[in-house]
JSON list of C-alpha atoms in Angstrom, two decimals:
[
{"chain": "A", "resi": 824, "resn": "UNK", "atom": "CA", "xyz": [-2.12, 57.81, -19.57]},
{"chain": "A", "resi": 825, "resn": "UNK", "atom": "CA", "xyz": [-5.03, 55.09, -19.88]},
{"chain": "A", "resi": 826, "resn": "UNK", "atom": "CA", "xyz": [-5.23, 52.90, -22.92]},
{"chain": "A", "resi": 827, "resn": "UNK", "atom": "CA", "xyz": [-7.28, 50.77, -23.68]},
{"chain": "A", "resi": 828, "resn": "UNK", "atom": "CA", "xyz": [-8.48, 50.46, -19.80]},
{"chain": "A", "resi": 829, "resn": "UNK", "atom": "CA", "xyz": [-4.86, 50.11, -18.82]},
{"chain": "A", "resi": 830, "resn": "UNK", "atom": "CA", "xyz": [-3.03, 52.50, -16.86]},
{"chain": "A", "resi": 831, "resn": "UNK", "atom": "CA", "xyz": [0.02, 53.72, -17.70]},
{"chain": "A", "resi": 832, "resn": "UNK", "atom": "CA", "xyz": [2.61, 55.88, -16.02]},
{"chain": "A", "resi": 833, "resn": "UNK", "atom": "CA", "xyz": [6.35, 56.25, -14.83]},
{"chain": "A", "resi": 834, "resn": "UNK", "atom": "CA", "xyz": [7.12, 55.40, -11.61]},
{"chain": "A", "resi": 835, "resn": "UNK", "atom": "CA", "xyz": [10.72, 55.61, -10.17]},
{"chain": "A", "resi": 836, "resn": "UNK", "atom": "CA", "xyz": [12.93, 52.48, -10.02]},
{"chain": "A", "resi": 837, "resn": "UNK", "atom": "CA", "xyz": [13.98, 52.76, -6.36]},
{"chain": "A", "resi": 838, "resn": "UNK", "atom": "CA", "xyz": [9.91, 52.18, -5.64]},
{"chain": "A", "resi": 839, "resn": "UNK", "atom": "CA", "xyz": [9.54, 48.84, -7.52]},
{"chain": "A", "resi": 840, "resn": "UNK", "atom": "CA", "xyz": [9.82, 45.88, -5.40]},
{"chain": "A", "resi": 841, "resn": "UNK", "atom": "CA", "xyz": [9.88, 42.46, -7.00]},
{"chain": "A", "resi": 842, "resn": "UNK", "atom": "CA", "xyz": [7.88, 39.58, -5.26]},
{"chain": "A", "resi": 843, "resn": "UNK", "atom": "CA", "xyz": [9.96, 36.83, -6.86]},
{"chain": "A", "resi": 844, "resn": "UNK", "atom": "CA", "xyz": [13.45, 36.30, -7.05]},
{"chain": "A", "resi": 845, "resn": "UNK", "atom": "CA", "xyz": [15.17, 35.75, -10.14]},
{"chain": "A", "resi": 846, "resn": "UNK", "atom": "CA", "xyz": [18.81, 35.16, -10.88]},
{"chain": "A", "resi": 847, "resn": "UNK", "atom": "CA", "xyz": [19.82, 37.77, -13.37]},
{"chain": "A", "resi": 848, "resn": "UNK", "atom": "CA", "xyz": [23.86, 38.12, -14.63]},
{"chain": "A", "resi": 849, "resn": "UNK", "atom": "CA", "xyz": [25.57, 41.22, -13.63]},
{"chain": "A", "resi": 850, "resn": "UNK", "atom": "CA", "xyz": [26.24, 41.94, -17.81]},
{"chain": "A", "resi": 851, "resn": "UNK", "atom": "CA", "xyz": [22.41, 41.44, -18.17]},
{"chain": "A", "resi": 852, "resn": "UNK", "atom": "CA", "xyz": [21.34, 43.96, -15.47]},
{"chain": "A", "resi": 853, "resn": "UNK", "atom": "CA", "xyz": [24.67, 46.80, -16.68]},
{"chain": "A", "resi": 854, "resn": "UNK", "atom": "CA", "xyz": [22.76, 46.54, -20.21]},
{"chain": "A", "resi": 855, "resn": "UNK", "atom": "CA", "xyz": [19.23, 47.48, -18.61]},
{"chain": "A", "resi": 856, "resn": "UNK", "atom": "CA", "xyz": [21.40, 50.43, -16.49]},
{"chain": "A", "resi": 857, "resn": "UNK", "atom": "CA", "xyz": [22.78, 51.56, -19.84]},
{"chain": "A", "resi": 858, "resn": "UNK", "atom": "CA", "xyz": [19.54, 51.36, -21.44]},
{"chain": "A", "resi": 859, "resn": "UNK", "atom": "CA", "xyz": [17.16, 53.33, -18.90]},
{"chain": "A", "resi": 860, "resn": "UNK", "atom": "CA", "xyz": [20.91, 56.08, -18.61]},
{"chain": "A", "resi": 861, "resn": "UNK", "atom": "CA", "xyz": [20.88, 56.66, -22.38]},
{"chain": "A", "resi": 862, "resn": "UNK", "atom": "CA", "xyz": [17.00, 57.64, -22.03]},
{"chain": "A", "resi": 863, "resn": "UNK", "atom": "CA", "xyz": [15.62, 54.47, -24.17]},
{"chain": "A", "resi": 864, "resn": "UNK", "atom": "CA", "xyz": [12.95, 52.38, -22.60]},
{"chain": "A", "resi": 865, "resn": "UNK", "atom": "CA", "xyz": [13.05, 48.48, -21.82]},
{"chain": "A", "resi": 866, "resn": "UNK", "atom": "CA", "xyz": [11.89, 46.29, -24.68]},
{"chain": "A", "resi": 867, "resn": "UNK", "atom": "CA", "xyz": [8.27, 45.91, -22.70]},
{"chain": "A", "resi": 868, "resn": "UNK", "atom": "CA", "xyz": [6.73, 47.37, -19.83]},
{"chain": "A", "resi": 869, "resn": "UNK", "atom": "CA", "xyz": [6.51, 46.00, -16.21]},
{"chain": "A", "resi": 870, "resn": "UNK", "atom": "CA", "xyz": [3.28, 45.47, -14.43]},
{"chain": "A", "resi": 871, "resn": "UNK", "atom": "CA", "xyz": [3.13, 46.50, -10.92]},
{"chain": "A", "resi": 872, "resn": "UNK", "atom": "CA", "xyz": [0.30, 47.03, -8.19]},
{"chain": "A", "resi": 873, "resn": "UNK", "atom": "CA", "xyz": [0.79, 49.66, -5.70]},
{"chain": "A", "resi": 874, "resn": "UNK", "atom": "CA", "xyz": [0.88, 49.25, -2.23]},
{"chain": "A", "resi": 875, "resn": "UNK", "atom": "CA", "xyz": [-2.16, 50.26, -0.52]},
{"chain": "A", "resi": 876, "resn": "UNK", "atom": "CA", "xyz": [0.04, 51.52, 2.86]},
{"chain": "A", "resi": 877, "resn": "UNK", "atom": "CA", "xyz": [3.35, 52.28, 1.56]},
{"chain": "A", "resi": 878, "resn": "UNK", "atom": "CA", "xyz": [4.79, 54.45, -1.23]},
{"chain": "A", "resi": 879, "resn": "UNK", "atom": "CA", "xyz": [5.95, 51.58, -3.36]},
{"chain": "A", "resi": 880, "resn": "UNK", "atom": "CA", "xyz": [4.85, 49.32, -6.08]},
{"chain": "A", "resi": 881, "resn": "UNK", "atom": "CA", "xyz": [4.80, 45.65, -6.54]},
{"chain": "A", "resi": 882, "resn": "UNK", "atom": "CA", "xyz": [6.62, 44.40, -9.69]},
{"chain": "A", "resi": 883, "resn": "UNK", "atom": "CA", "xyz": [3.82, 41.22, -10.87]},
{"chain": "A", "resi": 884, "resn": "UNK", "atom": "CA", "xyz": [5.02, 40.69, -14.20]},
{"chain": "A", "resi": 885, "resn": "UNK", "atom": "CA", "xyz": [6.53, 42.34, -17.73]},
{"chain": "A", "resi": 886, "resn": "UNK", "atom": "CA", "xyz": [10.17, 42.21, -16.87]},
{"chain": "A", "resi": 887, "resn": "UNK", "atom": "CA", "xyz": [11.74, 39.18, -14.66]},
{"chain": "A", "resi": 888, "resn": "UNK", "atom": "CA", "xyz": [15.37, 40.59, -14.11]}
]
C-alpha cells in the first residue's frame, strides 16, 4: 500500500536485519513476541531499505529493539 508517497507492506521478521546494535532486555523483546503472536501490531512501524543483492531488508529506523 502507498500513502502519502510512502510505501507500505509486510515483510517477514526473519528478513529484517538491524544495522545498529542495541541492548534490549529479554522481558522487553518476550512482550514484542507476544504482541506480533496474538496478531496486534507494534506501537509504530519500522523503516527498512531492501537490499539490492540479497532477499533481506535493512532495519534504518521506527523500532530500536
Amino acid at each position: 500500500m502507498k500513502l502519502d508517497g510512502i510505501w507500505m507492506e509486510s515483510i517477514e521478521l526473519d528478513k529484517i536485519v538491524p544495522i545498529y546494535v542495541e541492548n534490549v532486555s529479554k522481558r522487553a523483546v518476550e512482550k514484542m513476541v507476544k504482541i506480533l503472536e496474538g496478531g496486534d501490531q507494534l506501537s509504530s512501524h519500522v523503516i527498512v531499505e531492501k537490499d539490492r543483492t540479497e532477499d533481506k531488508y535493512w532495519l534504518v529506523a521506527g523500532y530500536p529493539a
